[in-house]
Coordinates of C-alpha atoms and ligand atoms in Angstrom, one line a residue:
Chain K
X387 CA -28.9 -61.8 -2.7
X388 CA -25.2 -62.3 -1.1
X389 CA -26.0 -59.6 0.9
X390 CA -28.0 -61.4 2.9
X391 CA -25.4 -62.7 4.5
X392 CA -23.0 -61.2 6.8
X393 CA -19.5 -63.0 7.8
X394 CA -18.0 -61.2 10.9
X395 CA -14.2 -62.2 11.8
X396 CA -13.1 -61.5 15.2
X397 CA -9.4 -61.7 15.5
X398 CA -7.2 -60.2 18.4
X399 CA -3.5 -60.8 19.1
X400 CA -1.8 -63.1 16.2
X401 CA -5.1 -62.5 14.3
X402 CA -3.9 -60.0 11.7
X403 CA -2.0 -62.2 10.1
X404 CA -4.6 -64.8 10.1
X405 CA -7.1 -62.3 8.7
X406 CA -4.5 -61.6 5.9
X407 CA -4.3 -65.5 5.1
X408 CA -7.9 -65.7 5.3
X409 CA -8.1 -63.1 3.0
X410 CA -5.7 -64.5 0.0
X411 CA -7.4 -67.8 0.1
X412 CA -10.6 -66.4 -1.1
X413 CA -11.7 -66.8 -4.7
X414 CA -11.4 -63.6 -6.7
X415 CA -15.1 -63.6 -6.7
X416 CA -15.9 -63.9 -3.5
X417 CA -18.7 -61.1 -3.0
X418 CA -20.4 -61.7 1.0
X419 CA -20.0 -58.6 3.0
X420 CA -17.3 -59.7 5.8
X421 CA -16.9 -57.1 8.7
X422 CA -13.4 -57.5 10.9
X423 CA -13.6 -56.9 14.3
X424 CA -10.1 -56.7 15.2
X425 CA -8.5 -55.1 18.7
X426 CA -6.5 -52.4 18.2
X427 CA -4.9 -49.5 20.4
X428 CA -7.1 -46.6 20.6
X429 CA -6.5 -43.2 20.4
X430 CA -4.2 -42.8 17.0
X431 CA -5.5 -43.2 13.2
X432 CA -5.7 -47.3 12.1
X433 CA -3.4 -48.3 9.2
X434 CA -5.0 -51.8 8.7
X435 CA -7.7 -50.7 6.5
X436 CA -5.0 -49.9 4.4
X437 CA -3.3 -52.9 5.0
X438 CA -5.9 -55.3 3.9
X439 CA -7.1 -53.2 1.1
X440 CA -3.5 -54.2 -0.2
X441 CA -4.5 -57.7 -0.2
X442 CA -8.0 -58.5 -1.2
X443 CA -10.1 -57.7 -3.9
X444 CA -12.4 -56.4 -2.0
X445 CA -13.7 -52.9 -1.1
X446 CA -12.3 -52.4 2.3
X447 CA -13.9 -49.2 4.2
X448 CA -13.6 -48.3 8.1
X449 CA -16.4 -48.3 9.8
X450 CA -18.4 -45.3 9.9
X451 CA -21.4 -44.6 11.6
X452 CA -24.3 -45.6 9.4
X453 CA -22.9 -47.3 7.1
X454 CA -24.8 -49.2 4.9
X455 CA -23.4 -53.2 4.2
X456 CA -23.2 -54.5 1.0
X457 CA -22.3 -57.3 -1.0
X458 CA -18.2 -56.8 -2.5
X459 CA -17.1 -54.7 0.8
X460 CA -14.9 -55.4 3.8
X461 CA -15.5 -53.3 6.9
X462 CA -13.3 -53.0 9.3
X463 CA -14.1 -51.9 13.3
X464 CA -12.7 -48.6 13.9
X465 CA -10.0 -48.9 17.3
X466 CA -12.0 -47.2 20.2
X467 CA -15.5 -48.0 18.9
X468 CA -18.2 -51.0 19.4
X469 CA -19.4 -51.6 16.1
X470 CA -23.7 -52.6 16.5
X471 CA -25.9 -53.6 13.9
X472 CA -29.1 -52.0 12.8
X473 CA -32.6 -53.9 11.9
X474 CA -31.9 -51.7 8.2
X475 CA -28.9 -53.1 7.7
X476 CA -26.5 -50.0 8.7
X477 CA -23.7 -50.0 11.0
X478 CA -23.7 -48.3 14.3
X479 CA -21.2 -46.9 16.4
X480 CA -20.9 -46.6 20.3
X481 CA -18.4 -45.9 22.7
X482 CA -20.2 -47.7 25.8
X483 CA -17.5 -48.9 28.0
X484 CA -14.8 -52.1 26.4
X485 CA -16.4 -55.2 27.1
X486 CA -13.8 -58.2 28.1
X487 CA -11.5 -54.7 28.3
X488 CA -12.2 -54.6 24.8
X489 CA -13.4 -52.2 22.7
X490 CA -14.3 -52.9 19.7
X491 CA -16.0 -55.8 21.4
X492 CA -16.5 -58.6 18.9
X493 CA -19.1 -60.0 21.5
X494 CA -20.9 -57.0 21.3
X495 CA -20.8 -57.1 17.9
X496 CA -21.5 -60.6 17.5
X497 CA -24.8 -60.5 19.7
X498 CA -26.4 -56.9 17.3
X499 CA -25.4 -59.2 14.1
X500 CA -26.7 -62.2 15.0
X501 CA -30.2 -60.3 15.8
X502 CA -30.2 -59.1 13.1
X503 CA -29.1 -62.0 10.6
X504 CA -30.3 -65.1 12.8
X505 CA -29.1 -67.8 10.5
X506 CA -27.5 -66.1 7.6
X507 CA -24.7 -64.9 10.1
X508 CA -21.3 -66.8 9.7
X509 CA -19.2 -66.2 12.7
X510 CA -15.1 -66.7 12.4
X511 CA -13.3 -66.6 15.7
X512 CA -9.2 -66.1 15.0
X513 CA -6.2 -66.1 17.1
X514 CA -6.0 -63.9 20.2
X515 CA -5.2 -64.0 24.0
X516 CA -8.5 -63.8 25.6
X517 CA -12.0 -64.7 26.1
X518 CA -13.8 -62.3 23.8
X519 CA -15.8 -63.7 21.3
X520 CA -17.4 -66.6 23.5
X521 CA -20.2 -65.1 24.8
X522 CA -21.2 -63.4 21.1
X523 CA -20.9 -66.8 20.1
X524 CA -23.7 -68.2 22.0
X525 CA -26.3 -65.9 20.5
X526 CA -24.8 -66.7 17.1
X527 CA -26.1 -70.3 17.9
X528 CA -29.5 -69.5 19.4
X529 CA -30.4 -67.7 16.6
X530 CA -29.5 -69.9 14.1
X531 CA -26.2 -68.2 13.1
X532 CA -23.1 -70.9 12.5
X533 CA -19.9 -70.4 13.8
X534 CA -16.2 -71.7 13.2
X535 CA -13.2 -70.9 15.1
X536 CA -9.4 -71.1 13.6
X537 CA -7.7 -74.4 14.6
X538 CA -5.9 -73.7 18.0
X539 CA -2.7 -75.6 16.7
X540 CA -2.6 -73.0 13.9
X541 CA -3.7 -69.7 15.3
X542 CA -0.2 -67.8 17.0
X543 CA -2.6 -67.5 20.3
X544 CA -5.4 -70.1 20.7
X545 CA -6.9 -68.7 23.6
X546 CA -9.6 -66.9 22.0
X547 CA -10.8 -69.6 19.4
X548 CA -11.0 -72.3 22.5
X549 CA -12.8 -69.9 24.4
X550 CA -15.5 -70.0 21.9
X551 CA -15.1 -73.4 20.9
X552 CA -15.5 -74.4 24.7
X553 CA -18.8 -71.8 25.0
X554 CA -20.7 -73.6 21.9
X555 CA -20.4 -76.5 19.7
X556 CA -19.3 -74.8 16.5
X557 CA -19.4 -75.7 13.1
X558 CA -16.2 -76.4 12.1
X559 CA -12.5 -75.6 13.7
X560 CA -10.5 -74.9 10.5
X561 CA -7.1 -74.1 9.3
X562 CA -7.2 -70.6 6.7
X563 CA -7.2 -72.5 4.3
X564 CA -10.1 -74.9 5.1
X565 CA -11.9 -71.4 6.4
X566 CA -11.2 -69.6 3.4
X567 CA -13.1 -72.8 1.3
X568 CA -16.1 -72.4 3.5
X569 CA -17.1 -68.8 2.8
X570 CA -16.0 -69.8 -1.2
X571 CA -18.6 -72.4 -1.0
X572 CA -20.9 -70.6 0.8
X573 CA -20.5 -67.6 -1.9
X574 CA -20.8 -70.2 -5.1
X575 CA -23.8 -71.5 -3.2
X576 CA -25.4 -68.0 -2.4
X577 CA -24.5 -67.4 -6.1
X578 CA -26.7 -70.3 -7.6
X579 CA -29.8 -69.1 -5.8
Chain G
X797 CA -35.9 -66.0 -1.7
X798 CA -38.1 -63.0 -1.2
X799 CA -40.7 -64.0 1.8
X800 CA -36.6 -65.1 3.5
X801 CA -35.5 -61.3 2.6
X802 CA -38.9 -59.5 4.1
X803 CA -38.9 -62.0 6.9
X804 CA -35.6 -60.5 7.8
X805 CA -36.1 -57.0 7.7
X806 CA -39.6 -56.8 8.5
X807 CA -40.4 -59.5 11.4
X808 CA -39.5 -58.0 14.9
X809 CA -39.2 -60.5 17.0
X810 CA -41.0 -60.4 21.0
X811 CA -38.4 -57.8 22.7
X812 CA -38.1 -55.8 19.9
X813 CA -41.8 -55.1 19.6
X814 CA -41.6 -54.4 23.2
X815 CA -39.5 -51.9 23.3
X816 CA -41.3 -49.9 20.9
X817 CA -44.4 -50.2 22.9
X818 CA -41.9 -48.9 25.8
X819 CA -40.3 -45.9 23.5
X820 CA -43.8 -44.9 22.6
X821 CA -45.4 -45.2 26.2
X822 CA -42.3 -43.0 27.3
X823 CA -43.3 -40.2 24.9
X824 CA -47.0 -40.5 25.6
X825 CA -46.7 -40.3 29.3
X826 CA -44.3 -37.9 29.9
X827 CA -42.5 -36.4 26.5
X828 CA -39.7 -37.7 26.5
X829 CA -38.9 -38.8 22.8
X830 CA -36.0 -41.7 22.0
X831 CA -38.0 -42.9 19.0
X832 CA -35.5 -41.6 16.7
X833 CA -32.9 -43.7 18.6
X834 CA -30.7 -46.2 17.1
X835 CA -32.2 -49.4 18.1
X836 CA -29.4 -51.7 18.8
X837 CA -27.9 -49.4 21.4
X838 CA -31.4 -49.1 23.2
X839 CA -31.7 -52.8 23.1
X840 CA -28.5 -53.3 24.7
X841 CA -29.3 -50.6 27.5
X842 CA -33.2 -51.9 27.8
X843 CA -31.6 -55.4 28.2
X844 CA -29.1 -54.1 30.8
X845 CA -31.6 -52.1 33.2
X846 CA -33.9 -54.9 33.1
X847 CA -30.5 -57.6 33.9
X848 CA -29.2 -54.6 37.2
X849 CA -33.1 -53.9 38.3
X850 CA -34.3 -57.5 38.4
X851 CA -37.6 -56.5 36.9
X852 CA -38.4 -60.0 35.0
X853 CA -40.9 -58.8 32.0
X854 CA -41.2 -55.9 30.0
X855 CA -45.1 -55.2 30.3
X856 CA -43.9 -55.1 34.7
X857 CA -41.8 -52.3 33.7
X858 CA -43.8 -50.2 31.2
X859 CA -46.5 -50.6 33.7
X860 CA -44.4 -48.5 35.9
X861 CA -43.1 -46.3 33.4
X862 CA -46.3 -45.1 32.5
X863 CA -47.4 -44.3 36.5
X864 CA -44.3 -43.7 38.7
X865 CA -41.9 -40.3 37.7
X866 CA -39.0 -42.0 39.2
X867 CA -39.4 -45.0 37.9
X868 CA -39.0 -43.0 34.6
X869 CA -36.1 -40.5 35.5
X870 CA -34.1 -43.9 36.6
X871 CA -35.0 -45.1 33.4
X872 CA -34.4 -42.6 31.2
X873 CA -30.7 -42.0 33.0
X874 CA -30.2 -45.3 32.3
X875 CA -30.7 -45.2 28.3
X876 CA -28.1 -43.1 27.4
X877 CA -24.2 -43.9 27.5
X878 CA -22.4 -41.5 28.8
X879 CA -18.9 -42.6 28.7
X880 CA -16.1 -39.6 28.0
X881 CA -12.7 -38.8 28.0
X882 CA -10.6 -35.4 28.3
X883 CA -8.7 -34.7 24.3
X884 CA -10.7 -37.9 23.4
X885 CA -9.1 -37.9 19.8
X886 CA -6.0 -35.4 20.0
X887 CA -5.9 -35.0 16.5
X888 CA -9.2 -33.2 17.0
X889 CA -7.9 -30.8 19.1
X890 CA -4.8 -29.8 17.4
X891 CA -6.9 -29.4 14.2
X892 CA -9.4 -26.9 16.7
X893 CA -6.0 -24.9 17.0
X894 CA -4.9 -24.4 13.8
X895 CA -8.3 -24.3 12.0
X896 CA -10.7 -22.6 14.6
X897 CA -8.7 -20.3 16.9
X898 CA -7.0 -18.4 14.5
X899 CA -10.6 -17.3 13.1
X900 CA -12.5 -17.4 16.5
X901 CA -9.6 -14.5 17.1
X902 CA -11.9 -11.9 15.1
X903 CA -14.4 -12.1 17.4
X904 CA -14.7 -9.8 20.2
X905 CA -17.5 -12.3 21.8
X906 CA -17.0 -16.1 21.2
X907 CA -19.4 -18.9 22.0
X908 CA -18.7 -22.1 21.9
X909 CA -21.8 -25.5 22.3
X910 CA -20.8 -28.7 23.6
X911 CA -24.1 -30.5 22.8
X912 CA -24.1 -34.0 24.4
X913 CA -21.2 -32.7 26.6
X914 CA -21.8 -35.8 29.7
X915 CA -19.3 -35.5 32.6
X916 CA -18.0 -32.5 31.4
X917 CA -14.5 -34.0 30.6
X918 CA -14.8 -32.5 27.1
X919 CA -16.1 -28.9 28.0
X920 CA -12.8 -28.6 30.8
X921 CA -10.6 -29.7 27.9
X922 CA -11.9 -27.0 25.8
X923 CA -11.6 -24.2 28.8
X924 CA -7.8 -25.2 29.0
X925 CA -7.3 -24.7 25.3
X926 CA -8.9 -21.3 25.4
X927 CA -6.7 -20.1 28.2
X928 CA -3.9 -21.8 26.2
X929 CA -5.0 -19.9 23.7
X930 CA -5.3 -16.5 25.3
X931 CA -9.1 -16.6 24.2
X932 CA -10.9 -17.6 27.9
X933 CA -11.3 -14.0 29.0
X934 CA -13.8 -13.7 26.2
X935 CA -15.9 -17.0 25.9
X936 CA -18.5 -18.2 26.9
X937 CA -19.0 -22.5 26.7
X938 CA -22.5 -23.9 26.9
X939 CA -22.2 -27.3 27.8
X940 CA -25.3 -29.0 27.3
X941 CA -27.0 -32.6 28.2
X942 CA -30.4 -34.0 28.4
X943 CA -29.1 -36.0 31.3
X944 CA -29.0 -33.9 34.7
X945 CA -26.9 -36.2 36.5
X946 CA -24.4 -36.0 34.2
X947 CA -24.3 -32.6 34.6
X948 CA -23.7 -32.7 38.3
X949 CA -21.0 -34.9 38.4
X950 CA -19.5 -32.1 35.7
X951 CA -20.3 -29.4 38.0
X952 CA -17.2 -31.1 40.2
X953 CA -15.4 -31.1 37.9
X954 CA -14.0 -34.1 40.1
X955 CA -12.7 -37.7 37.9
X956 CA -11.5 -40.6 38.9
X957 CA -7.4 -41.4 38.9
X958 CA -8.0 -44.2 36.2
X959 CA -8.5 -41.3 33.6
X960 CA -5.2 -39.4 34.2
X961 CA -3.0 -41.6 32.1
X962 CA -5.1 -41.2 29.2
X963 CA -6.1 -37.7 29.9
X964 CA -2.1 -36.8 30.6
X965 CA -1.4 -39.1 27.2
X966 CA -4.3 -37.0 25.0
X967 CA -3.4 -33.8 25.9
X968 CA 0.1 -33.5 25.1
X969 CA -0.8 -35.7 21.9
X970 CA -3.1 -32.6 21.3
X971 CA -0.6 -29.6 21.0
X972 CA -0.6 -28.4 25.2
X973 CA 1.3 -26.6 25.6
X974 CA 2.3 -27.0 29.6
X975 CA 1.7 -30.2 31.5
X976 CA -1.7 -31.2 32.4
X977 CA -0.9 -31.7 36.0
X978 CA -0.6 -27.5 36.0
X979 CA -4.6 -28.0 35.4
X980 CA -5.3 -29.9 38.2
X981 CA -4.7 -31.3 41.3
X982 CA -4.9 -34.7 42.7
X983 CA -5.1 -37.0 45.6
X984 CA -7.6 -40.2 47.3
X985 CA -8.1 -41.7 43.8
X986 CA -9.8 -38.5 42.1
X987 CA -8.3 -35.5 40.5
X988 CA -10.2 -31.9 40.1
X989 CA -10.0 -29.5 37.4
X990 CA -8.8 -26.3 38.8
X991 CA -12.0 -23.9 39.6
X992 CA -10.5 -21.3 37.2
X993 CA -11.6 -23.3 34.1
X994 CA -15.1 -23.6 35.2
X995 CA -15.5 -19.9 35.1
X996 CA -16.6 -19.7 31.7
X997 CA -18.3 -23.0 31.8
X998 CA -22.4 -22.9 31.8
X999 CA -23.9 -26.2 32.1
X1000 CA -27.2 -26.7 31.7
X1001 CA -29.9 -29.6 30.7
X1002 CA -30.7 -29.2 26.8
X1003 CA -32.6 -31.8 24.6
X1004 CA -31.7 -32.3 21.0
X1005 CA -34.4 -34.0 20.6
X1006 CA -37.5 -31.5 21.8
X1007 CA -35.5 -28.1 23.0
X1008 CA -34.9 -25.4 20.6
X1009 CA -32.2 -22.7 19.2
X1010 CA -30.7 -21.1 22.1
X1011 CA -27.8 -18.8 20.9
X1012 CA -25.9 -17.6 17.9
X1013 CA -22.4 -19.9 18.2
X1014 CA -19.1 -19.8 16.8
X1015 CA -18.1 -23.4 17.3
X1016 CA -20.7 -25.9 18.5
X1017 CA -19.2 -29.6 19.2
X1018 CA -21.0 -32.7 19.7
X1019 CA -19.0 -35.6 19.1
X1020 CA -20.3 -39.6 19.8
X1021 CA -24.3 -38.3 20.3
X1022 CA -25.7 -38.9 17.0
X1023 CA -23.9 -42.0 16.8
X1024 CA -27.1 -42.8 18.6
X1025 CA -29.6 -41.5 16.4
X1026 CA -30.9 -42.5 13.5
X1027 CA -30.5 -40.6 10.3
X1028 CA -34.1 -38.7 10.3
X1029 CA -33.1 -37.3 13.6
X1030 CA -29.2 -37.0 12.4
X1031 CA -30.7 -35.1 9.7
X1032 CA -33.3 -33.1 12.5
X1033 CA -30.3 -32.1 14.9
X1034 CA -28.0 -31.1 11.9
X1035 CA -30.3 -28.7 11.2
X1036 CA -30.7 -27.1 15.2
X1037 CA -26.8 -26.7 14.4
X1038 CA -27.2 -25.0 11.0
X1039 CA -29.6 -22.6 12.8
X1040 CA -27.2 -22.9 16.3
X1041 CA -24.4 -21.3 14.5
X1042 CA -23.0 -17.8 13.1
X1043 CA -22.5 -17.2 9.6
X1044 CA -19.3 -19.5 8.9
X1045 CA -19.3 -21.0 12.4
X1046 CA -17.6 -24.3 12.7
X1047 CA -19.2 -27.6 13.2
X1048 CA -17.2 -30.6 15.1
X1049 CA -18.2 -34.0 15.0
X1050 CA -16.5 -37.6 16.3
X1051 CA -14.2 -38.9 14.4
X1052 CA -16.1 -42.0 12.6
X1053 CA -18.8 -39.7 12.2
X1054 CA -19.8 -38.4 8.6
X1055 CA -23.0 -35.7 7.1
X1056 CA -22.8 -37.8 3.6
X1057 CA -25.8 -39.8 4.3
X1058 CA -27.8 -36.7 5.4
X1059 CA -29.9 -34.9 3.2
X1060 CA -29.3 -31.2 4.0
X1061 CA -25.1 -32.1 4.1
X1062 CA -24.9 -29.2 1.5
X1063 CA -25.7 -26.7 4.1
X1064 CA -22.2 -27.2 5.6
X1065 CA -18.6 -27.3 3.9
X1066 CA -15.3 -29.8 5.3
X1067 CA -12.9 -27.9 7.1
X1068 CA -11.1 -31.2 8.2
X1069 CA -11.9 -34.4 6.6
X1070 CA -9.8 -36.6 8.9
X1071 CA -11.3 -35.2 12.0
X1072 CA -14.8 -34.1 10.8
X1073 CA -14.6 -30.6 11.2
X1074 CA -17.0 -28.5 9.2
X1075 CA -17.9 -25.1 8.7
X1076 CA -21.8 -23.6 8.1
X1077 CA -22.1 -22.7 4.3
X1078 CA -24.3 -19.1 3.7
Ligands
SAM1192 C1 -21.2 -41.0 24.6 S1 -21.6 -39.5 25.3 C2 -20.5 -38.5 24.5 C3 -19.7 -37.5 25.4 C4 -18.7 -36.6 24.7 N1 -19.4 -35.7 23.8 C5 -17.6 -37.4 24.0 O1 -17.6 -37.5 22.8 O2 -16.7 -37.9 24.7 C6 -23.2 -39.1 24.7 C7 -23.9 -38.1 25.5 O3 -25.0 -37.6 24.7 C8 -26.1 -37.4 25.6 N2 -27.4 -37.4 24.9 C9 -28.1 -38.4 24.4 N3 -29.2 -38.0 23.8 C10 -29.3 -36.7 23.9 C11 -30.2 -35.7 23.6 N4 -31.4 -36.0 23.0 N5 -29.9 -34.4 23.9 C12 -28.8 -34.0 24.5 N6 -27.8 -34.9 24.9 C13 -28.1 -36.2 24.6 C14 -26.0 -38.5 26.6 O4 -26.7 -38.2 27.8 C15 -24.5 -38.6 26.8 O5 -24.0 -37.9 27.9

């Protein structure tokens, strides 16, 4: 049943490192599929697939078009590409213009999930210099989606996570840590159903 | 647990039944078929015309669909992204010269597809890596769309300034070997490919969808369009390519693109897994 759920992390500048803490804080059997939009330069081959398959025990693919999302995986936004979500539960791919001069787009993303999950989506807005994220956000709440952003103090750039926090009234503002214990309880509670 | 699960998957909610009643008024009315469309892209572009035109409900604008032709054309130009960039993806390119060339070579006749080709930017690039190449004097490059406009603007062969850094960036990453300033000249915010590339350039309107075989290829491309369809009509189109090409012809698709979910993958081999290029099995 975990994959019913869908937790997206949108992280920009500063964020991969708060991914990576994110990602050691998480029980070893933490199981709901998480998909990482983070910004990247385009145009050359991504090593942070490779980076966080180093340090989680989860399955960590790149994004390709049509991929399917399952419980046990992380997926990871390709650079250059909008990640969208299908009704089936696939990933899709398009390279319609950066958004917030962004693309992958995390509010582009945000607004296909949270279609398509209403209120089994879990948003996590991390560290990053700029706006995107906040508009996603809002159609994460009006469809019954929750959100939480990283703690400003914390994150290396809060930018980002105010952004969102200032767009909606979101669910929690959390250190790593306290992030990290959300989606174990939400996975221990997932579990028991 | 289970009426939650079917809820999800099965309930569309107002717009999305809508715009299936739109998809298959398009089709009745005048042919044009984007029911094998990924759906979240459509969404986003059916939200987007409806947000620039102003037009408030979605039964005001299938009602004009269905009666006014360019009501529809505007439409339909307006459903498909079109975005593009010259050596979009280097590493593709380079691989096209090591991998392709050296076989294309045989050939005393070579054809090349760009299916999906937009603005052209792609088709150009391919021209100055054939003439690179020493191979322009014998090919022929079909570069195909289903939106005419598109095609046009290729025609030019005119791009905004704001590309050049990129496009400069791309194709030296991609094995040129001059500068790409030799392939064009500049000046009030546009650049235009010299005329001598377009020489062995035919562009012309093509659907993937409802047009047929048209030629025997060598090399067809079509990179970032089936990101757009769904896997029936992945599967459809793979299949116009199979039949598309020569025996051992080479496929190229984008990058983040793969055949593994497709039923009739086995009718083509990997020449490149890194940049998805493959090659027609016989
Ligand atoms: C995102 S662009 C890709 C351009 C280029 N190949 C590249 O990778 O940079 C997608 C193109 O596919 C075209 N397209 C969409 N549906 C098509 C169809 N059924 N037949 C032919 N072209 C189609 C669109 O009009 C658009 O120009």
């Amino acid at each position: 049943m975990r994959d019913q759920q869908l937790v997206i992390v949108g992280a920009s500048s500063g964020g991969l490192d708060a991914v990576l803490a994110l990602l050691a804080a998480l029980s070893p059997d933490y199981s709901v599929p998480l998909l990482v939009v983070l910004h990247q330069r385009a145009n050359r081959e991504s090593g942070v697939p490779a980076m966080l398959a180093r340090n989680t025990h989860l399955q960590v693919l790149e994004v390709e078009d049509k991929l399917s999302i399952n419980a046990g995986h992380l997926y990871v936004a390709p650079p250059n590409y909008h990640v969208l979500i299908e009704k089936e539960k696939l990933l899709s791919l398009s390279i319609e213009p950066p958004v917030n001069y962004c693309r992958p787009s995390i509010d582009v993303t945000l607004e296909s999930a949270a279609f398509v999950y209403r209120e089994w989506l879990v948003a996590c807005v991390l560290s990053g210099a700029n706006q995107d994220g906040a508009e996603g956000a809002r159609e994460v709440k009006r469809r019954g989606g929750r959100v939480y952003v990283q703690d400003a103090a914390e994150a290396q750039v809060g930018t980002m996570p105010q952004a969102v926090a200032a767009a909606v009234s979101v669910d929690g503002v959390l250190s790593m840590g306290g992030m990290a214990e959300m989606l174990n309880r939400m996975n221990r509670s997932e579990c028991a159903t | 647990m289970i009426a939650a699960v079917e809820r999800n998957s099965e309930l569309l909610d107002d717009f999305e039944i809508e715009v299936e009643c739109l998809l298959e008024a398009l089709f009745l009315r005048w042919g044009h078929d984007f029911r094998g469309y990924s759906r979240a892209s459509l969404r986003r572009r059916v939200a987007r015309y409806l947000a620039d035109t102003g037009i408030q409900r979605m039964a005001d604008l299938q009602h004009e669909l269905i009666r006014d032709p360019q009501r529809c054309q505007h439409f339909v130009r307006g459903l498909t992204v079109n975005v593009t960039d010259m050596f979009r993806d280097p590493a593709f390119y380079s691989v096209l010269r090591t991998q392709v060339i050296p076989e294309l070579r045989s050939h005393p006749f070579i054809k090349i597809w760009h299916a999906g080709c937009s603005t052209g930017e792609e088709a150009y690039s391919m021209s100055i890596l054939l003439q690179e190449e020493g191979l322009a004097e014998r090919a022929v490059i079909y570069a195909t769309d289903i939106n005419s406009r598109v095609l046009e603007h290729a025609r030019t062969g005119i791009y905004h300034d704001k590309m050049l850094v990129t496009a400069r960036e791309n194709y030296q990453a991609s094995g040129g070997k001059v500068q790409l300033d030799d392939y064009i000249s500049t000046g009030y915010e546009r650049f235009i490919m010299d005329p001598v590339l377009k020489r062995n350039i035919v562009f012309t309107t093509h659907d993937l969808v409802t047009d047929q075989v048209f030629g025997e290829m060598q090399l067809v491309i079509c990179r970032n369009v089936l990101i757009y369809f769904r896997r029936e009509l992945q599967s459809r189109v793979l299949t116009l390519f199979y039949e598309s090409l020569d025996m051992g012809g080479f496929l190229g698709l984008g990058i983040k693109e793969s055949l593994s979910a497709l039923p009739n993958q086995n009718s083509f081999r990997i020449v490149d897994s890194a940049v998805r290029l493959f090659q027609r099995i016989d």
